[in-house]
Tab-separated table of C-alpha atoms in Angstrom:
chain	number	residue	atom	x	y	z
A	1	UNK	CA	0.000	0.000	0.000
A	2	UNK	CA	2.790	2.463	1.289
A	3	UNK	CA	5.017	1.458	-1.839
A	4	UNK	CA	1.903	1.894	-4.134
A	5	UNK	CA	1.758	5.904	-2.660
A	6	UNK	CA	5.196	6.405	-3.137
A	7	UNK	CA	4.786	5.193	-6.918
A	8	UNK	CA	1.866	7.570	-7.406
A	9	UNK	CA	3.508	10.494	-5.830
A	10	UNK	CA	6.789	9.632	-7.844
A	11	UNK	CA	4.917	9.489	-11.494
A	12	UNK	CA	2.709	12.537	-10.117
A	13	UNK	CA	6.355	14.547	-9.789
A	14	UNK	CA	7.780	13.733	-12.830
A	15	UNK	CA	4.585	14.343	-14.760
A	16	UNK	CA	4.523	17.954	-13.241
A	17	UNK	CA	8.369	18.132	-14.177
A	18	UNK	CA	7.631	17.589	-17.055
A	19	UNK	CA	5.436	19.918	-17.963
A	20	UNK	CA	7.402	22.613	-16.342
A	21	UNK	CA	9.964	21.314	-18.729
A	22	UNK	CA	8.312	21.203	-21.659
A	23	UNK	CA	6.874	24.779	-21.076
A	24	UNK	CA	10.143	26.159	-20.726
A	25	UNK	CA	11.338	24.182	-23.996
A	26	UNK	CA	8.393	25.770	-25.289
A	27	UNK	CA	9.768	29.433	-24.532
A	28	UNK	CA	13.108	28.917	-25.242
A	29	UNK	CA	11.776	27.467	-28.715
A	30	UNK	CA	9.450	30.395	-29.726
A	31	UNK	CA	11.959	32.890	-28.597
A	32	UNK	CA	14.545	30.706	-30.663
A	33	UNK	CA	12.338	30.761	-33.779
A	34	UNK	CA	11.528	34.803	-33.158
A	35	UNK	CA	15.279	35.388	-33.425
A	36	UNK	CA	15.790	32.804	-36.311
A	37	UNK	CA	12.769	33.831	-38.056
A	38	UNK	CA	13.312	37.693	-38.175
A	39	UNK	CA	17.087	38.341	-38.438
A	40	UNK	CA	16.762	41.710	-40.585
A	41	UNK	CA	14.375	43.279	-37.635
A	42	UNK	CA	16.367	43.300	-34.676
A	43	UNK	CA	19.681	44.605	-36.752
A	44	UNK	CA	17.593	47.391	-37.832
A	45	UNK	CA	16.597	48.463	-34.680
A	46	UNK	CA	20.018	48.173	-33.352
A	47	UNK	CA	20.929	50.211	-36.265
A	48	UNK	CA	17.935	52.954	-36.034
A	49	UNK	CA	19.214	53.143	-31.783
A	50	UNK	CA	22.679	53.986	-32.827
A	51	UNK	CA	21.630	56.615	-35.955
A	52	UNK	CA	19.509	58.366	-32.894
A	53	UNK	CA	22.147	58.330	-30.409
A	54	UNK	CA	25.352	59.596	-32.853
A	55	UNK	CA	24.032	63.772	-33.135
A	56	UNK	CA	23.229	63.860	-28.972
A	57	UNK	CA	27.714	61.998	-28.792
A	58	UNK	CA	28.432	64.587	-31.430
A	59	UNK	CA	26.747	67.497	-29.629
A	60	UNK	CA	28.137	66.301	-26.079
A	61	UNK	CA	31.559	66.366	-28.007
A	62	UNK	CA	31.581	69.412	-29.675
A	63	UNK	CA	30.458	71.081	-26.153
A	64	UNK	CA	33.208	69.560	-24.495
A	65	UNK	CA	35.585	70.448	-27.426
A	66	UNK	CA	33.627	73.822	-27.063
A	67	UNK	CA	34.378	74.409	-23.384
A	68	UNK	CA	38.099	73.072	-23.582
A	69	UNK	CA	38.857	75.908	-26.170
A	70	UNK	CA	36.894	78.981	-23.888
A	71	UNK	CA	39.026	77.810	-21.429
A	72	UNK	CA	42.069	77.397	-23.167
A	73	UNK	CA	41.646	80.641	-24.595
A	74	UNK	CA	40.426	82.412	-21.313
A	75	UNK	CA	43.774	81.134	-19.397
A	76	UNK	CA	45.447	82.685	-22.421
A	77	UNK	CA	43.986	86.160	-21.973
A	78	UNK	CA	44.683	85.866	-18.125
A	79	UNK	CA	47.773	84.712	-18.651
A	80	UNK	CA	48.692	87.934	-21.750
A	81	UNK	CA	46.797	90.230	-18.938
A	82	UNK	CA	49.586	89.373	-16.545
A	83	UNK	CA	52.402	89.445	-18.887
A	84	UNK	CA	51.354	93.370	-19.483
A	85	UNK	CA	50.716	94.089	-16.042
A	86	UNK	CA	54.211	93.031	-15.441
A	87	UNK	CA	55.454	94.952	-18.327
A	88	UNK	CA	53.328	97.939	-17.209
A	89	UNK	CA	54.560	97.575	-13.198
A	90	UNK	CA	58.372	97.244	-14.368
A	91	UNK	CA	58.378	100.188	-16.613
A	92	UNK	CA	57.408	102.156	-13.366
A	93	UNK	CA	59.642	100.624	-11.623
A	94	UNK	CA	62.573	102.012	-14.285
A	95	UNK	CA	60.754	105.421	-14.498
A	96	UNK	CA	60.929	105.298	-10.643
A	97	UNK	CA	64.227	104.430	-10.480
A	98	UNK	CA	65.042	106.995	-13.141
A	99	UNK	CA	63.595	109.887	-11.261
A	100	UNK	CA	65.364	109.040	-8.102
A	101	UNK	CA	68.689	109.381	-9.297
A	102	UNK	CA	67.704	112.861	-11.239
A	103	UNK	CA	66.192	113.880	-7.279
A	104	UNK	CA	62.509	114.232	-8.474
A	105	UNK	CA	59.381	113.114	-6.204
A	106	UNK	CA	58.415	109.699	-7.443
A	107	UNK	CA	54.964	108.799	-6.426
A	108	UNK	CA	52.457	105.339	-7.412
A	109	UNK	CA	49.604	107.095	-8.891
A	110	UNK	CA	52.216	108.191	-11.909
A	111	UNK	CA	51.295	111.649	-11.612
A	112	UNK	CA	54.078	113.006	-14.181
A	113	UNK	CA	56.250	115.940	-12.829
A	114	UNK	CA	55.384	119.076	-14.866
A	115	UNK	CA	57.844	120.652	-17.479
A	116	UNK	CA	58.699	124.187	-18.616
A	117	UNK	CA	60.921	125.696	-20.889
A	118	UNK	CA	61.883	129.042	-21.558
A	119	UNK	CA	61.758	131.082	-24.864
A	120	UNK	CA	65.412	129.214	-25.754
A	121	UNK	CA	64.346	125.700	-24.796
A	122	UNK	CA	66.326	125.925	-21.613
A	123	UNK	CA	64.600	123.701	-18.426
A	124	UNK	CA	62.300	126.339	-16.543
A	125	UNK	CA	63.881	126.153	-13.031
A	126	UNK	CA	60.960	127.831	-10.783
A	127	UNK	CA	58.056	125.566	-9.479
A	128	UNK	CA	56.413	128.225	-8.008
A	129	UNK	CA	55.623	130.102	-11.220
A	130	UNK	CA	55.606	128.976	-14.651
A	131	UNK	CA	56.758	131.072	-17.726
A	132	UNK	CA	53.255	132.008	-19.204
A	133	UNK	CA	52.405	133.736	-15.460
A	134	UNK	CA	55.094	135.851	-15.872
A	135	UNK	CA	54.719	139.614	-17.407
A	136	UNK	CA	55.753	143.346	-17.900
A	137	UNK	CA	54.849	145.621	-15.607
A	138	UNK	CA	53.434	148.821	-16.627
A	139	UNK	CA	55.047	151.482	-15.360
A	140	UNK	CA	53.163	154.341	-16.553
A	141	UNK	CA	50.706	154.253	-14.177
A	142	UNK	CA	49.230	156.966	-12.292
A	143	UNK	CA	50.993	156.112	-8.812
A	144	UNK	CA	49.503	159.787	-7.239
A	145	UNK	CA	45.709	158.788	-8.012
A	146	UNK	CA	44.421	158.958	-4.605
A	147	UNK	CA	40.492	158.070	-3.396
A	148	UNK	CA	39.349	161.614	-1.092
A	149	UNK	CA	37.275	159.212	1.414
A	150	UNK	CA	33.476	161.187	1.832
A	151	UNK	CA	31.360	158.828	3.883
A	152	UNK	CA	31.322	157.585	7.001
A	153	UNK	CA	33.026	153.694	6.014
A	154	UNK	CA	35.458	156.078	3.505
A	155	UNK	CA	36.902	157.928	6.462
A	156	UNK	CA	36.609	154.726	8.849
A	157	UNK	CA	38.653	152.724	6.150
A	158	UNK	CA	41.177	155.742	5.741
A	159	UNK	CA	41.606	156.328	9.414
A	160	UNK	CA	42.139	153.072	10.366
A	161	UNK	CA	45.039	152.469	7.328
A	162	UNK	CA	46.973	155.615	9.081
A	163	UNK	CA	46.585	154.707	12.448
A	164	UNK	CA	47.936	151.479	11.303
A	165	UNK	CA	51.609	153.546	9.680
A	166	UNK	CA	52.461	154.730	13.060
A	167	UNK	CA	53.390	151.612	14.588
A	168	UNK	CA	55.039	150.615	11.553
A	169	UNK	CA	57.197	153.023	11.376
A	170	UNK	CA	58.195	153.008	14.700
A	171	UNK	CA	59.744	149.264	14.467
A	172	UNK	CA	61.365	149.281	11.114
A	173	UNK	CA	62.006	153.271	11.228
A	174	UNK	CA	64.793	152.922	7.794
A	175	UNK	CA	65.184	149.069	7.172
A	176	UNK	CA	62.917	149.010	4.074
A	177	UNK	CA	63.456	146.022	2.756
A	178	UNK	CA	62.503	144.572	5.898
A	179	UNK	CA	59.479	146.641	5.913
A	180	UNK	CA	58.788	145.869	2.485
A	181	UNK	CA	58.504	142.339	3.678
A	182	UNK	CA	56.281	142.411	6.824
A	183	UNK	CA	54.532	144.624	4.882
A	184	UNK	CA	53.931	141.731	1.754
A	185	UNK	CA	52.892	139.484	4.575
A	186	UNK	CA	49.926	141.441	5.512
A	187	UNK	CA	49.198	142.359	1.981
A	188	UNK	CA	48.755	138.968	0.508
A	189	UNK	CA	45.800	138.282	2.573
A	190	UNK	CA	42.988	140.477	1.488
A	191	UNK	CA	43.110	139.141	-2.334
A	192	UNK	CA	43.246	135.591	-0.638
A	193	UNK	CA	40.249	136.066	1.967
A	194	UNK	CA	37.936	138.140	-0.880
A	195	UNK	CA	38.436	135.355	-3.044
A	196	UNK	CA	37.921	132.583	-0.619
A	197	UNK	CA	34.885	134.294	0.496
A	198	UNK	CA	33.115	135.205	-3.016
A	199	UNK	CA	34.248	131.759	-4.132
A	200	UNK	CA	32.006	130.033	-1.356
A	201	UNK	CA	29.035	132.637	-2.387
A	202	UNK	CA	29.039	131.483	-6.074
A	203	UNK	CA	28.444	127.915	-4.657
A	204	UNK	CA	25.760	128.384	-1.935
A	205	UNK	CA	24.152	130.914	-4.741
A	206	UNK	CA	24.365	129.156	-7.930
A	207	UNK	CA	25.856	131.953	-9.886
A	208	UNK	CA	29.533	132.770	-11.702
A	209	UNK	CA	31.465	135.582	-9.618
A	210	UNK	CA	31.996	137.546	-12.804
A	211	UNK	CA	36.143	136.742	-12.746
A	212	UNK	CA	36.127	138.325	-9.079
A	213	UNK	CA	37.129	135.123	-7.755
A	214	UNK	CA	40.116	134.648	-9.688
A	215	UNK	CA	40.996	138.359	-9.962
A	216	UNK	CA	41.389	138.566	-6.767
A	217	UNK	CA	43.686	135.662	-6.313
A	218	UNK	CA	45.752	136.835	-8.920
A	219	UNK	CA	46.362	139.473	-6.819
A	220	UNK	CA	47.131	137.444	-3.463
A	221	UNK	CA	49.374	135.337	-5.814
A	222	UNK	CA	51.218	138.458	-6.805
A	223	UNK	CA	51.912	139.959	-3.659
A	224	UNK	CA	53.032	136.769	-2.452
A	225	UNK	CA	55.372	137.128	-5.252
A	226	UNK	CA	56.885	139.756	-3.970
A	227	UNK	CA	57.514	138.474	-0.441
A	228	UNK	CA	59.391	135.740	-2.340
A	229	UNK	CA	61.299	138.448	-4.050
A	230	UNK	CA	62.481	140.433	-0.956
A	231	UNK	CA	62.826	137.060	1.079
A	232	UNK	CA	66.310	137.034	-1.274
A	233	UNK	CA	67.533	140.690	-0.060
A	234	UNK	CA	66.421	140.662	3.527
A	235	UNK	CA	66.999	138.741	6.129
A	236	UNK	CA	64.204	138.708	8.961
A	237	UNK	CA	65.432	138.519	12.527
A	238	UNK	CA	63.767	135.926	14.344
A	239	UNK	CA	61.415	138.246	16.067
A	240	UNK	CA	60.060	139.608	13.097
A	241	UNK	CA	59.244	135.944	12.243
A	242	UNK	CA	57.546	135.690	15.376
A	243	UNK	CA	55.468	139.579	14.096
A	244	UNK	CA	54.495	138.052	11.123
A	245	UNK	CA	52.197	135.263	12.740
A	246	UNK	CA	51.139	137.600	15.465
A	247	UNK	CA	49.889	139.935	12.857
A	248	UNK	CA	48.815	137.690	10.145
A	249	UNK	CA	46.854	136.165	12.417
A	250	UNK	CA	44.893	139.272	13.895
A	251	UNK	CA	44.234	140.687	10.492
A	252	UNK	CA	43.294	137.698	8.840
A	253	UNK	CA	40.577	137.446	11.050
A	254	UNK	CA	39.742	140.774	11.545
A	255	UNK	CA	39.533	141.039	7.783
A	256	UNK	CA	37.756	138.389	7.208
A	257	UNK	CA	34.329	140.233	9.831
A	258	UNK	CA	34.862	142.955	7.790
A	259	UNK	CA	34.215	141.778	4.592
A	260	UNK	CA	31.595	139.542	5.593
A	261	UNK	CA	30.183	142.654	7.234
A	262	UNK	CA	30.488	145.162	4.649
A	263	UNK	CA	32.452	144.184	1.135
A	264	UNK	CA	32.550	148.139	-0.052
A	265	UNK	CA	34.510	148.811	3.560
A	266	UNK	CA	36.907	145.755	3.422
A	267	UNK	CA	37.733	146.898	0.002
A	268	UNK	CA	38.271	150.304	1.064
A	269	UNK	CA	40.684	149.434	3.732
A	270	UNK	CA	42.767	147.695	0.950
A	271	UNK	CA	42.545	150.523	-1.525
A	272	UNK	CA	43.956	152.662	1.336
A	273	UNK	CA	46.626	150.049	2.621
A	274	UNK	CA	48.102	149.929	-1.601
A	275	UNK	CA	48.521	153.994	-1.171
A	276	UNK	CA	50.315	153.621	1.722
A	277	UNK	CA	52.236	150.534	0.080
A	278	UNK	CA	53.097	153.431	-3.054
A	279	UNK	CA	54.598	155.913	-0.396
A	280	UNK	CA	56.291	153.094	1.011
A	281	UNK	CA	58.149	152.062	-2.030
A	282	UNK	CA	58.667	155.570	-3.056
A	283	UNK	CA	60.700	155.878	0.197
A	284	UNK	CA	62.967	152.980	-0.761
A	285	UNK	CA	63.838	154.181	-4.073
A	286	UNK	CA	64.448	157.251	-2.554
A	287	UNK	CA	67.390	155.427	0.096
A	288	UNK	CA	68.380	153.497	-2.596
A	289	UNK	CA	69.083	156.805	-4.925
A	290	UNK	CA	70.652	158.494	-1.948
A	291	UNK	CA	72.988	154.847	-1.362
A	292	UNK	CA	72.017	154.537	2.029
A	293	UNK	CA	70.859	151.099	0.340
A	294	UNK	CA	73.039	148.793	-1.571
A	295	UNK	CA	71.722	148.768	-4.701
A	296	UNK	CA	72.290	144.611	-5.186
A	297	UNK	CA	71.314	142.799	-8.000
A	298	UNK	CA	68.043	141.693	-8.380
A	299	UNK	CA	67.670	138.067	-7.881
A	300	UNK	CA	66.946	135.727	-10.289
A	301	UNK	CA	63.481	135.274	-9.413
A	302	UNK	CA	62.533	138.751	-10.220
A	303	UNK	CA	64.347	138.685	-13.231
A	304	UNK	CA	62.015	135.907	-14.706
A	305	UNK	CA	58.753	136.936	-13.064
A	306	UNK	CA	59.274	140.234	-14.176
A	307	UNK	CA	60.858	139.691	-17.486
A	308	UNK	CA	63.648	142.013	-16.444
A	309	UNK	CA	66.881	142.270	-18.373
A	310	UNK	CA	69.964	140.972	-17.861
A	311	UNK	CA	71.895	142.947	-15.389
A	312	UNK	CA	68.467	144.621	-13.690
A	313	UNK	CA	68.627	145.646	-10.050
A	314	UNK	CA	67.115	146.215	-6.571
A	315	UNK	CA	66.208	149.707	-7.680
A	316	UNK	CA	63.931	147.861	-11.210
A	317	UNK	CA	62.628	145.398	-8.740
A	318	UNK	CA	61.346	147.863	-6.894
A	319	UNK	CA	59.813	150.203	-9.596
A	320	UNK	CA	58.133	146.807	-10.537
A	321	UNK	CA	56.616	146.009	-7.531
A	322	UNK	CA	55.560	149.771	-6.640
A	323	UNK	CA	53.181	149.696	-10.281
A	324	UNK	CA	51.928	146.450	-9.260
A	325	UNK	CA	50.971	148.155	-5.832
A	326	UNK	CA	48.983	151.052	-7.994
A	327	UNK	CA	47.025	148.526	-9.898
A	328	UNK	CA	45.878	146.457	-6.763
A	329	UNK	CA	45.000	150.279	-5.478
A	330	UNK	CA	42.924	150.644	-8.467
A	331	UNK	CA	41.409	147.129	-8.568
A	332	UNK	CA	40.191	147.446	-4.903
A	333	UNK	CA	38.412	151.020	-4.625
A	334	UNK	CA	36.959	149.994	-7.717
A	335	UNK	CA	35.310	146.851	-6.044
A	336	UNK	CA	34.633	149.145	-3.427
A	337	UNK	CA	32.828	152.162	-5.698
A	338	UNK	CA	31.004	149.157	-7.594
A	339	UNK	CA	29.481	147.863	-3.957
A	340	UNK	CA	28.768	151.513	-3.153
A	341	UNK	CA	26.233	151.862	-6.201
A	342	UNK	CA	24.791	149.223	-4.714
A	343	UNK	CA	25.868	146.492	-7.268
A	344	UNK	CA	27.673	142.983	-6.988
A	345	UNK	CA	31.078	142.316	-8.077
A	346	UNK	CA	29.285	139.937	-10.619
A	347	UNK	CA	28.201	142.323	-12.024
A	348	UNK	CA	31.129	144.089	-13.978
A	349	UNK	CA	33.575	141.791	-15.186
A	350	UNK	CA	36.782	141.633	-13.367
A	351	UNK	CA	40.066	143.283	-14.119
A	352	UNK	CA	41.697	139.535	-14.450
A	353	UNK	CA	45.237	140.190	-15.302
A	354	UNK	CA	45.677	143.884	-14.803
A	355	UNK	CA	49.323	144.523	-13.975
């Protein structure tokens, strides 16, 4: 009985391997025969996958191709950039170097040190002036023009100017060319302070300054001139160093009230102080004519500044600095009558380069 189960069970397990068998031969036939039987099909497909994929391999290889060359040429440029930045940084360096051994400033930003000549191609040698600021002064001018002062700020201006001569001189009594040189001290601040002050006006106001601003510079420029001047024929003691920022210092300020307080008086004061300046000067050519006063050379910067000739002396630098005292005279009551009709500066174009 037991060996009769075991048969059934036996037959019962090969019949079910064989049909898994045969199933699978089954398979492995049709898929056989599907490959046998169509050959051309599959090879065409294989061939249509690789047409498609061949333009998205080209594109991804011209974009690499693409990218290599940016780069390539990008690291070029950088690489060119440097090369001239190098070039660039040791041509400064030689210039540098160059301008140290002739003693010039040398400076990174590569400002360039300015050049003059003069008329015969020579090297200009002064850096405080250059040769189309320099000029001939007129010497024909009226030097006994004098304003009779008929208001109230007239007198006030005049007044003040003379009680201002006693002092003066009282400390320098003879020594003119040491009064000639406090006295340039004082008178270089005016033109400075007028212009300084009309310059800020024109901005807060909007408006030009009619050449006022610039006239009047000239003028502090020029009288600062001739401190330089007299700077090589006298020789300030050391407490006459110590005057000058004593009384710089009072009259800057106290100028600079006045003209904020009233232009046509401020101007006044100077048109008075360039009179006194004329008598002044007068007096020194008068000790220089009687030889109580070398009559020296005149230095070299008044030679060029002037355009003096060859061989010109103390007695021509002072005649030259004397007619540029008469025009400042003229330049300032004229600001001053111009304010007293009640008009602005602006108004009537500025003297700009009377000498």
């Amino acid at each position: 009985m037991m060996m009769m189960r075991q048969s059934g069970s036996r037959v019962a397990g090969m019949a079910g391997l064989g049909s898994r068998l045969f199933s699978t031969s089954v398979i492995k036939g049709v898929h056989e025969s599907s490959r046998i039987a169509k050959p051309s099909l599959l090879a065409k497909e294989v061939v249509d996958t690789f047409v498609r994929a061949r333009p998205a391999v080209a594109v991804f290889r011209g974009a690499r191709q693409y990218s290599s060359t940016v780069t390539l040429q990008g690291e070029t440029e950088k690489e060119k950039n440097k090369e001239e930045e190098e070039k660039k940084v040791q041509n400064v360096n030689t210039a540098a170097d160059s301008e140290k051994q002739k003693g010039n400033i040398v400076s990174y930003w590569g400002v360039p040190p300015s050049k003059a000549a003069n008329k015969d191609g020579t090297d200009w040698k002064w850096t405080c002036f250059r040769p189309w600021e320099t000029y001939q002064a007129d010497l024909s001018i009226d030097l006994n023009k004098h304003h009779v002062p008929i208001t109230f700020l007239d007198k006030l201006a005049y007044w003040t100017v003379k009680s201002l001569r006693w002092p003066t001189d009282l400390f320098f009594q003879r020594r003119y060319g040491c009064r000639a040189m406090m006295l340039e001290t004082v008178a270089a601040v005016p033109g400075m302070v007028g212009g300084m002050l009309l310059h800020c006006k024109s901005l807060r106001r909007f408006e030009h300054s009619g050449g006022w601003i610039k006239a009047l510079l000239e003028e502090a420029e020029n009288e600062r001139m001739h401190l330089m001047t007299f700077m090589e024929v006298a020789n300030p003691r050391w407490y006459e160093r110590a005057l000058v920022f004593t009384v710089q210092g009072v009259f800057f300020n106290a100028y600079f009230l006045g003209y904020l307080i009233s232009p046509k008086f401020a101007h006044r004061v100077v048109g008075y102080l360039e009179e006194e300046a004329i008598h002044s000067y007068t007096e020194f050519l008068k000790e220089l004519d009687k030889g109580n006063i070398e009559n020296v050379p005149a230095p070299a910067i008044a030679i060029d500044y002037w355009q003096l000739p060859a061989g010109s002396n103390l007695r021509d630098v002072v005649m030259v600095v004397r007619a540029d005292e008469a025009h400042h005279r003229d330049v300032n009551h004229f600001a001053s009558d111009i304010h007293y009709q009640g008009r602005e500066l602006r108004e009537s174009p500025a003297p700009v380069g009377y000498h």
